[in-house]
Coordinates of C-alpha atoms in Angstrom, one line a residue:
Chain A
M139 CA 38.7 -20.0 -12.7
Q140 CA 40.3 -17.5 -10.3
K141 CA 43.2 -15.4 -11.4
S142 CA 46.3 -16.4 -9.4
G143 CA 46.7 -12.8 -8.2
D144 CA 43.6 -13.0 -6.2
S145 CA 45.3 -14.2 -3.0
E146 CA 42.6 -13.2 -0.7
R147 CA 40.4 -16.1 -1.7
S148 CA 41.2 -19.5 -0.3
A149 CA 41.3 -22.6 -2.5
V150 CA 38.2 -24.0 -0.7
D151 CA 36.5 -20.8 -1.4
T152 CA 37.0 -21.2 -5.1
L153 CA 35.5 -24.7 -5.1
I154 CA 32.1 -24.0 -3.4
A155 CA 29.2 -21.6 -3.8
S156 CA 26.9 -21.4 -6.7
D157 CA 27.2 -17.7 -7.1
R158 CA 30.8 -18.2 -8.1
V159 CA 32.6 -15.3 -9.6
P160 CA 32.8 -15.9 -13.4
G161 CA 36.4 -16.6 -14.4
N162 CA 36.7 -13.7 -16.7
A163 CA 35.2 -11.1 -14.4
H164 CA 37.2 -8.5 -12.5
P165 CA 34.6 -7.0 -10.2
E166 CA 37.3 -5.0 -8.4
R167 CA 37.8 -3.0 -11.6
L168 CA 34.2 -2.0 -11.7
T169 CA 33.5 1.7 -11.0
E170 CA 30.3 2.9 -9.3
E171 CA 29.3 4.4 -12.6
A172 CA 29.7 1.0 -14.2
I173 CA 27.4 -0.5 -11.6
W174 CA 24.7 2.1 -12.4
T175 CA 25.1 1.2 -16.1
L176 CA 24.7 -2.4 -15.2
L177 CA 21.5 -1.7 -13.1
N178 CA 20.1 0.3 -16.0
E179 CA 19.9 -3.1 -17.8
V180 CA 17.6 -4.5 -15.2
K181 CA 14.0 -4.2 -16.4
D182 CA 11.0 -3.6 -14.2
P183 CA 9.2 -7.0 -14.5
E184 CA 5.7 -5.3 -14.7
V185 CA 6.7 -2.6 -17.1
P186 CA 9.6 -4.1 -19.0
A187 CA 9.9 -1.0 -21.2
V188 CA 11.9 0.8 -18.5
S189 CA 14.8 -0.2 -16.2
V190 CA 14.8 0.0 -12.5
V191 CA 17.1 3.0 -12.7
E192 CA 14.9 4.9 -15.2
L193 CA 11.9 4.2 -12.9
G194 CA 13.8 5.9 -10.1
I195 CA 13.5 3.1 -7.6
V196 CA 17.3 2.6 -7.3
R197 CA 18.1 5.3 -4.8
A198 CA 21.8 4.7 -4.0
V199 CA 24.8 2.4 -4.8
H200 CA 27.5 2.0 -2.2
W201 CA 30.6 0.3 -3.7
D202 CA 34.0 0.0 -2.1
G203 CA 35.6 -2.2 -4.8
R204 CA 34.7 -5.4 -3.1
T205 CA 31.2 -5.3 -1.6
V206 CA 28.2 -3.5 -2.9
S207 CA 25.0 -2.3 -1.2
V208 CA 22.1 -1.0 -3.3
D209 CA 19.2 1.0 -1.8
V210 CA 15.9 0.2 -3.5
T211 CA 12.5 1.7 -2.8
P212 CA 9.2 0.2 -3.6
T213 CA 6.8 2.1 -5.9
Y214 CA 3.8 1.2 -3.7
S215 CA 3.6 -0.4 -0.2
G216 CA 2.0 -3.5 -1.7
C217 CA 3.9 -3.7 -4.9
P218 CA 4.1 -7.5 -5.6
A219 CA 7.2 -7.0 -7.7
T220 CA 9.3 -5.7 -4.9
E221 CA 11.0 -9.0 -4.0
L222 CA 11.4 -10.0 -7.6
I223 CA 13.0 -6.7 -8.5
E224 CA 15.4 -7.0 -5.6
E225 CA 16.3 -10.5 -6.7
L226 CA 16.8 -9.4 -10.3
I227 CA 19.2 -6.6 -9.2
A228 CA 21.2 -9.1 -7.0
E229 CA 21.3 -11.5 -9.9
A230 CA 22.7 -8.8 -12.3
L231 CA 25.3 -7.9 -9.8
R232 CA 26.3 -11.5 -9.2
A233 CA 26.6 -12.0 -12.9
A234 CA 29.1 -9.2 -13.0
G235 CA 31.2 -11.0 -10.5
I236 CA 30.2 -9.2 -7.3
R237 CA 29.7 -11.6 -4.5
D238 CA 26.9 -11.3 -1.9
P239 CA 25.4 -8.1 -3.1
H240 CA 23.4 -6.5 -0.4
I241 CA 20.0 -5.0 -1.4
R242 CA 18.5 -2.7 1.2
R243 CA 14.8 -1.8 1.1
V244 CA 14.3 1.8 2.0
L245 CA 10.9 3.5 2.4
T246 CA 12.1 7.1 3.1
P247 CA 11.8 9.3 1.2
A248 CA 8.8 7.8 -0.4
W249 CA 9.0 7.1 -4.1
T250 CA 7.5 9.7 -6.4
T251 CA 6.8 9.5 -10.1
D252 CA 8.9 12.7 -10.3
W253 CA 11.9 10.4 -10.1
I254 CA 11.1 8.6 -13.4
T255 CA 13.9 9.9 -15.7
P256 CA 13.0 11.8 -18.9
E257 CA 14.3 8.7 -20.9
G258 CA 12.1 6.5 -18.8
K259 CA 9.0 8.6 -19.5
E260 CA 9.8 8.6 -23.2
K261 CA 10.1 4.8 -23.1
L262 CA 6.8 4.4 -21.3
R263 CA 5.1 6.5 -24.0
A264 CA 6.6 4.4 -26.8
F265 CA 5.5 1.3 -24.9
G266 CA 1.9 2.6 -24.9
I267 CA 1.7 3.8 -21.3
A268 CA 1.0 7.5 -20.8
P269 CA 3.8 8.8 -18.5
P270 CA 2.9 10.8 -15.4
Q271 CA 2.2 14.4 -16.4
G272 CA 3.4 17.3 -14.3
S273 CA 4.8 16.8 -10.8
A274 CA 3.2 14.8 -8.0
S275 CA 1.6 17.7 -6.4
K276 CA -1.1 17.4 -3.8
R277 CA -3.5 18.8 -6.3
S278 CA -3.0 16.0 -8.7
L279 CA -3.6 13.5 -5.9
L280 CA -6.7 15.2 -4.8
G281 CA -8.5 15.1 -8.0
Q282 CA -7.4 18.0 -10.1
E283 CA -8.5 16.7 -13.5
E284 CA -5.6 17.0 -15.9
V285 CA -5.6 16.3 -19.6
I286 CA -3.8 13.0 -20.3
V287 CA -2.3 12.7 -23.7
C288 CA -3.0 9.5 -25.6
P289 CA 0.3 7.6 -26.0
H290 CA -0.9 6.1 -29.3
C291 CA -2.1 9.1 -31.3
G292 CA -1.1 12.1 -29.2
S293 CA -4.7 13.3 -28.9
H294 CA -5.8 15.3 -25.8
H295 CA -9.3 14.1 -26.2
T296 CA -9.2 11.3 -23.6
E297 CA -11.2 10.1 -20.7
R298 CA -10.6 8.2 -17.5
V299 CA -12.2 4.8 -17.3
S300 CA -10.9 3.8 -13.9
E301 CA -8.8 5.2 -11.1
F302 CA -6.9 1.9 -11.1
G303 CA -5.4 0.1 -14.1
S304 CA -3.5 -3.2 -14.5
T305 CA -1.3 -2.4 -11.6
A306 CA -1.5 -0.1 -8.6
C307 CA 0.7 2.5 -10.2
K308 CA -1.6 3.0 -13.2
A309 CA -5.0 4.3 -14.1
L310 CA -7.1 3.2 -17.1
Y311 CA -7.9 5.7 -19.8
R312 CA -9.5 5.7 -23.2
C313 CA -8.7 7.8 -26.2
K314 CA -11.9 9.3 -27.8
D315 CA -10.1 9.9 -31.1
C316 CA -8.2 6.7 -31.9
L317 CA -10.6 4.7 -29.5
E318 CA -7.7 2.8 -28.0
P319 CA -7.6 2.1 -24.3
F320 CA -4.4 2.9 -22.5
D321 CA -2.7 2.8 -19.1
Y322 CA -1.7 6.1 -17.5
F323 CA 1.2 6.1 -15.0
K324 CA -0.4 8.0 -12.1
C325 CA 1.4 10.8 -10.3
I326 CA 2.2 10.0 -6.7
Chain B
M9 CA 2.5 0.4 29.8
T10 CA 6.0 1.3 28.6
D11 CA 6.5 3.6 25.6
T12 CA 7.4 0.7 23.4
Q13 CA 4.4 -1.3 24.5
L14 CA 2.2 1.7 23.8
L15 CA 3.7 2.0 20.4
Q16 CA 3.2 -1.7 19.7
S17 CA -0.4 -1.6 20.7
Y18 CA -1.2 1.4 18.5
L19 CA 0.7 0.2 15.4
L20 CA -0.8 -3.3 15.7
R21 CA -4.3 -1.7 15.4
L22 CA -3.2 0.1 12.2
A23 CA -1.7 -3.1 10.8
D24 CA -4.7 -5.3 11.8
S25 CA -7.3 -2.8 10.3
D26 CA -5.3 -2.7 7.0
M27 CA -4.9 -6.4 6.9
I28 CA -8.5 -7.3 7.6
L29 CA -10.0 -4.8 5.2
G30 CA -7.5 -5.9 2.6
Q31 CA -8.6 -9.5 3.1
R32 CA -12.3 -8.5 2.9
L33 CA -11.7 -6.7 -0.4
C34 CA -9.9 -9.8 -1.8
E35 CA -13.0 -11.8 -1.3
L36 CA -14.4 -9.8 -4.3
C37 CA -11.6 -11.1 -6.6
G38 CA -13.3 -12.8 -9.5
K39 CA -16.8 -11.5 -8.6
A40 CA -16.7 -7.7 -8.6
P41 CA -19.5 -6.0 -10.5
A42 CA -17.3 -4.8 -13.4
L43 CA -13.8 -5.5 -14.6
E44 CA -12.6 -1.9 -13.8
E45 CA -14.0 -2.2 -10.3
E46 CA -12.3 -5.5 -9.8
M47 CA -9.0 -4.1 -10.7
A48 CA -9.6 -1.1 -8.4
L49 CA -10.7 -3.1 -5.5
M50 CA -7.7 -5.5 -5.8
N51 CA -5.3 -2.6 -6.1
V52 CA -6.7 -1.0 -2.9
A53 CA -6.5 -4.4 -1.2
L54 CA -2.9 -4.7 -2.3
D55 CA -2.0 -1.3 -0.9
L56 CA -3.6 -2.1 2.4
V57 CA -1.9 -5.5 2.7
G58 CA 1.4 -3.9 1.8
Q59 CA 0.9 -1.2 4.5
A60 CA -0.1 -3.9 7.0
R61 CA 3.2 -5.7 6.3
N62 CA 5.2 -2.5 6.8
W63 CA 3.5 -1.9 10.2
Y64 CA 3.7 -5.6 11.2
E65 CA 7.5 -5.7 10.5
Y66 CA 8.0 -2.7 12.7
V67 CA 5.8 -4.2 15.5
A68 CA 7.8 -7.4 15.3
E69 CA 11.0 -5.5 15.7
L70 CA 9.7 -3.6 18.6
E71 CA 8.4 -6.6 20.5
D72 CA 11.6 -8.5 19.7
Q73 CA 10.2 -12.0 20.5
G74 CA 11.3 -13.8 17.4
R75 CA 8.0 -13.2 15.6
D76 CA 7.9 -11.8 12.1
A77 CA 5.2 -10.1 10.0
D78 CA 3.8 -13.4 8.8
M79 CA 3.5 -14.8 12.3
L80 CA 1.7 -11.7 13.5
A81 CA -0.8 -11.9 10.6
F82 CA -1.3 -15.6 10.5
R83 CA -0.8 -17.0 14.0
R84 CA -3.0 -14.8 16.1
D85 CA -6.6 -15.6 17.1
A86 CA -9.5 -13.2 16.8
H87 CA -9.3 -12.0 20.4
E88 CA -5.7 -10.9 19.7
Y89 CA -6.7 -8.9 16.7
R90 CA -7.1 -5.2 17.2
N91 CA -8.7 -4.1 14.0
L92 CA -11.7 -1.7 13.8
L93 CA -15.0 -3.5 13.8
L94 CA -15.9 -1.6 10.6
T95 CA -13.2 -3.4 8.6
E96 CA -14.4 -6.9 9.3
Q97 CA -18.0 -6.2 8.2
P98 CA -19.1 -8.3 5.2
N99 CA -19.0 -6.9 1.7
G100 CA -22.8 -6.9 1.3
D101 CA -23.9 -5.2 -1.9
Y102 CA -21.7 -2.6 -3.6
A103 CA -23.2 0.2 -1.6
V104 CA -22.1 -1.5 1.6
T105 CA -18.6 -2.2 0.2
M106 CA -18.1 1.4 -0.8
A107 CA -19.7 2.9 2.3
R108 CA -17.4 0.8 4.5
Q109 CA -14.4 1.9 2.3
F110 CA -15.4 5.5 2.5
F111 CA -15.8 5.7 6.3
F112 CA -12.5 3.9 6.7
D113 CA -10.7 6.0 4.1
V114 CA -11.7 9.3 5.7
W115 CA -10.4 8.0 9.1
H116 CA -7.3 6.5 7.5
Y117 CA -6.4 9.6 5.6
H118 CA -6.6 11.9 8.6
T119 CA -4.8 9.5 10.8
L120 CA -1.9 9.1 8.4
Q121 CA -1.8 12.9 8.0
S122 CA -0.8 13.0 11.6
L123 CA 1.6 10.1 11.5
V124 CA 3.7 11.6 8.8
N125 CA 4.8 14.1 11.4
A126 CA 5.6 11.5 14.0
P127 CA 9.1 12.0 15.5
D128 CA 9.8 8.3 14.9
E129 CA 11.2 8.3 11.4
R130 CA 10.1 4.7 10.7
I131 CA 6.5 5.6 11.5
A132 CA 6.7 8.8 9.5
G133 CA 8.2 7.0 6.5
I134 CA 5.6 4.2 6.4
A135 CA 2.8 6.7 6.8
A136 CA 4.2 9.0 4.1
K137 CA 4.1 6.2 1.6
A138 CA 0.7 5.0 2.7
L139 CA -0.8 8.5 2.6
K140 CA 0.0 8.8 -1.1
E141 CA -1.9 5.6 -1.7
V142 CA -4.8 6.3 0.7
T143 CA -5.4 9.7 -1.0
Y144 CA -6.4 7.8 -4.1
H145 CA -8.5 5.4 -2.1
L146 CA -10.4 8.3 -0.5
R147 CA -10.8 10.1 -3.8
R148 CA -12.3 7.0 -5.4
S149 CA -14.6 5.9 -2.5
S150 CA -16.0 9.5 -2.2
E151 CA -16.9 9.5 -5.9
W152 CA -18.8 6.2 -5.5
I153 CA -20.8 7.6 -2.5
K154 CA -21.8 10.5 -4.6
R155 CA -22.5 8.5 -7.7
L156 CA -24.7 6.0 -5.9
G157 CA -26.3 8.4 -3.5
D158 CA -27.2 11.0 -6.1
G159 CA -28.0 8.3 -8.7
T160 CA -31.2 6.4 -9.4
E161 CA -34.0 5.9 -6.9
E162 CA -32.7 2.4 -6.2
S163 CA -29.0 3.3 -5.9
H164 CA -29.9 6.1 -3.5
R165 CA -32.0 3.8 -1.3
R166 CA -29.3 1.2 -1.2
M167 CA -26.6 3.7 -0.4
Q168 CA -28.7 5.2 2.4
D169 CA -29.3 1.7 3.8
A170 CA -25.5 1.0 3.7
V171 CA -24.8 4.3 5.6
D172 CA -27.4 3.4 8.2
L173 CA -26.2 -0.2 8.5
L174 CA -22.5 0.7 9.0
W175 CA -22.9 3.9 11.0
R176 CA -22.9 2.0 14.3
F177 CA -19.4 0.8 13.6
T178 CA -17.9 4.2 13.0
G179 CA -17.9 5.4 16.7
E180 CA -14.7 3.4 17.3
L181 CA -12.9 5.4 14.6
I182 CA -13.3 8.7 16.4
Q183 CA -13.8 7.8 20.1
P184 CA -10.4 7.6 21.7
D185 CA -9.4 5.1 24.3
E186 CA -6.4 5.2 26.6
V187 CA -3.9 4.1 23.9
D188 CA -5.2 6.7 21.4
Q189 CA -4.9 9.5 24.0
Q190 CA -1.4 8.5 25.1
I191 CA -0.2 8.2 21.5
A192 CA -1.6 11.7 20.8
K193 CA 0.1 13.0 23.9
A194 CA 3.4 11.6 22.7
G195 CA 3.0 13.6 19.5
I196 CA 2.7 10.5 17.3
G197 CA -0.9 10.0 16.5
P198 CA -3.7 12.4 15.8
D199 CA -5.3 14.6 18.4
P200 CA -8.6 12.8 19.1
E201 CA -10.8 15.9 19.0
Q202 CA -9.2 17.0 15.8
L203 CA -9.6 13.6 14.2
R204 CA -13.3 13.4 15.3
D205 CA -14.0 16.9 13.8
D206 CA -12.1 16.1 10.6
W207 CA -13.9 12.8 10.1
R208 CA -17.3 14.1 10.8
G209 CA -16.7 17.2 8.7
M210 CA -15.6 15.3 5.6
V211 CA -18.1 12.5 5.9
K212 CA -21.0 14.9 6.3
A213 CA -19.9 17.1 3.4
V214 CA -19.7 14.1 1.0
L215 CA -23.0 12.6 2.2
Q216 CA -24.7 15.9 1.7
E217 CA -23.4 16.2 -1.8
A218 CA -24.6 12.7 -2.3
T219 CA -28.1 13.6 -1.1
L220 CA -27.6 11.2 1.8
T221 CA -28.4 11.7 5.5
P222 CA -26.0 10.8 8.2
Q223 CA -27.1 9.4 11.5
P224 CA -27.0 11.7 14.6
D225 CA -23.7 12.2 16.3
D226 CA -25.0 10.6 19.5
A227 CA -26.3 7.4 17.8
W228 CA -25.5 4.2 19.7
M229 CA -22.2 2.7 18.7
Y230 CA -20.6 -0.7 18.8
L231 CA -17.1 -0.5 20.4
G232 CA -14.6 -3.2 21.2
G233 CA -12.4 -3.9 18.2
K234 CA -9.5 -2.0 19.6
R235 CA -9.5 -4.3 22.7
G236 CA -10.0 -7.5 20.9
E237 CA -13.8 -7.9 21.2
H238 CA -15.1 -8.5 17.7
T239 CA -18.2 -9.3 15.8
E240 CA -18.8 -12.9 14.8
H241 CA -17.4 -12.1 11.3
L242 CA -13.7 -11.9 12.2
G243 CA -13.4 -15.6 13.2
F244 CA -14.6 -16.6 9.7
I245 CA -12.2 -14.2 8.0
L246 CA -9.2 -15.6 10.0
A247 CA -10.3 -19.2 9.4
E248 CA -9.9 -18.6 5.7
M249 CA -7.0 -16.3 5.8
Q250 CA -4.9 -18.3 8.2
F251 CA -5.7 -21.9 7.1
L252 CA -2.5 -22.6 5.2
Q253 CA -0.2 -21.2 7.8
R254 CA -2.0 -23.0 10.6
A255 CA -2.1 -26.3 8.8
Y256 CA 1.5 -26.2 7.7
P257 CA 3.3 -23.9 10.2
D258 CA 6.8 -22.8 9.1
A259 CA 6.4 -24.4 5.7
K260 CA 9.0 -23.0 3.4
V261 CA 7.7 -24.2 0.0
W262 CA 4.0 -24.0 -0.7

């Protein structure tokens, strides 16, 4: 139900549309910070340990108290989760009472693993994925072998099994001490 | 040819090469020689198809004729495709798959290195993203060339055969036509001579390390992909790739 004070919406408007504003929501009271907090609850569907904010793919939030526009950048050109992530973000915003959230896909500047937050990296590790180590320098791209720490036992005694892991953003490693295989989130 | 038409022609080539090589690699889904290789091949394919989409979307906007990325990919015939002939060659054995990838990656890497400096921000942005991905592709394919070339007697023989088989399709990568020259002159694409030197330099260095022999620079080359004259293989690729969209045009629910 709409609050009576919301005079800008017509009676017809309140009757239609499936993305109806929940009766108890006051989107106009949301702050931009609150929207960031809200987006921090949206998990990456392929790596559900981290949120889209922690992953660094939400680049900007534009909120004027009535309409919102969120800039999202894909991790990889062909990331199959791109559309789903955009839909999950829109869904979370609609659930908070914001109508017609606008999700903008931006490619520039290109996403880098440097944008994964420290909390995000810690959560990746706890989830069993070695977080990207160091910064995404050209050297790391061009084959400078770095020691990847096993997320399970902390050993530095690891080896790369494959340049590509379960998704484009990861490589496959194996720990020579605890013998567990693990994904490594590649620096790009 | 107007500037916009020139840009369309050039970007369509990039998109088509990405798309066709991506499709070729996808044929290995479920039958790659090892699980790790399968994942790697599919990831490379995914990157390429994603890059193709980014270019197609831009081409569709530039031509402004109501076509979208899907229509460009799925509703054009072989003679309208502008991909490099190399990308449509069959997967063959694993040496052929990796030689094809390596020759392409070296070209792709150096081409993108120029495009990231294009004055057009859209091009520079797509290229910057792609370059990060392609750097990994190149790193991986180079390793395979060395591992197979400098491996067993049989792997060496097969790798050399693959190099010899595919060499005839590499002329197109480094021999500029009118569009390549104009695009270089506009400060968008790579300088043709520089690209040729970079490609030959890197390819020969890796082949040497892999104990493989390149063919001579003046070897006879197949040309034509950039003007829509393809080998017989492209039609079969498109037949499979485009079937659903051709049979059910504009279907909204599959």
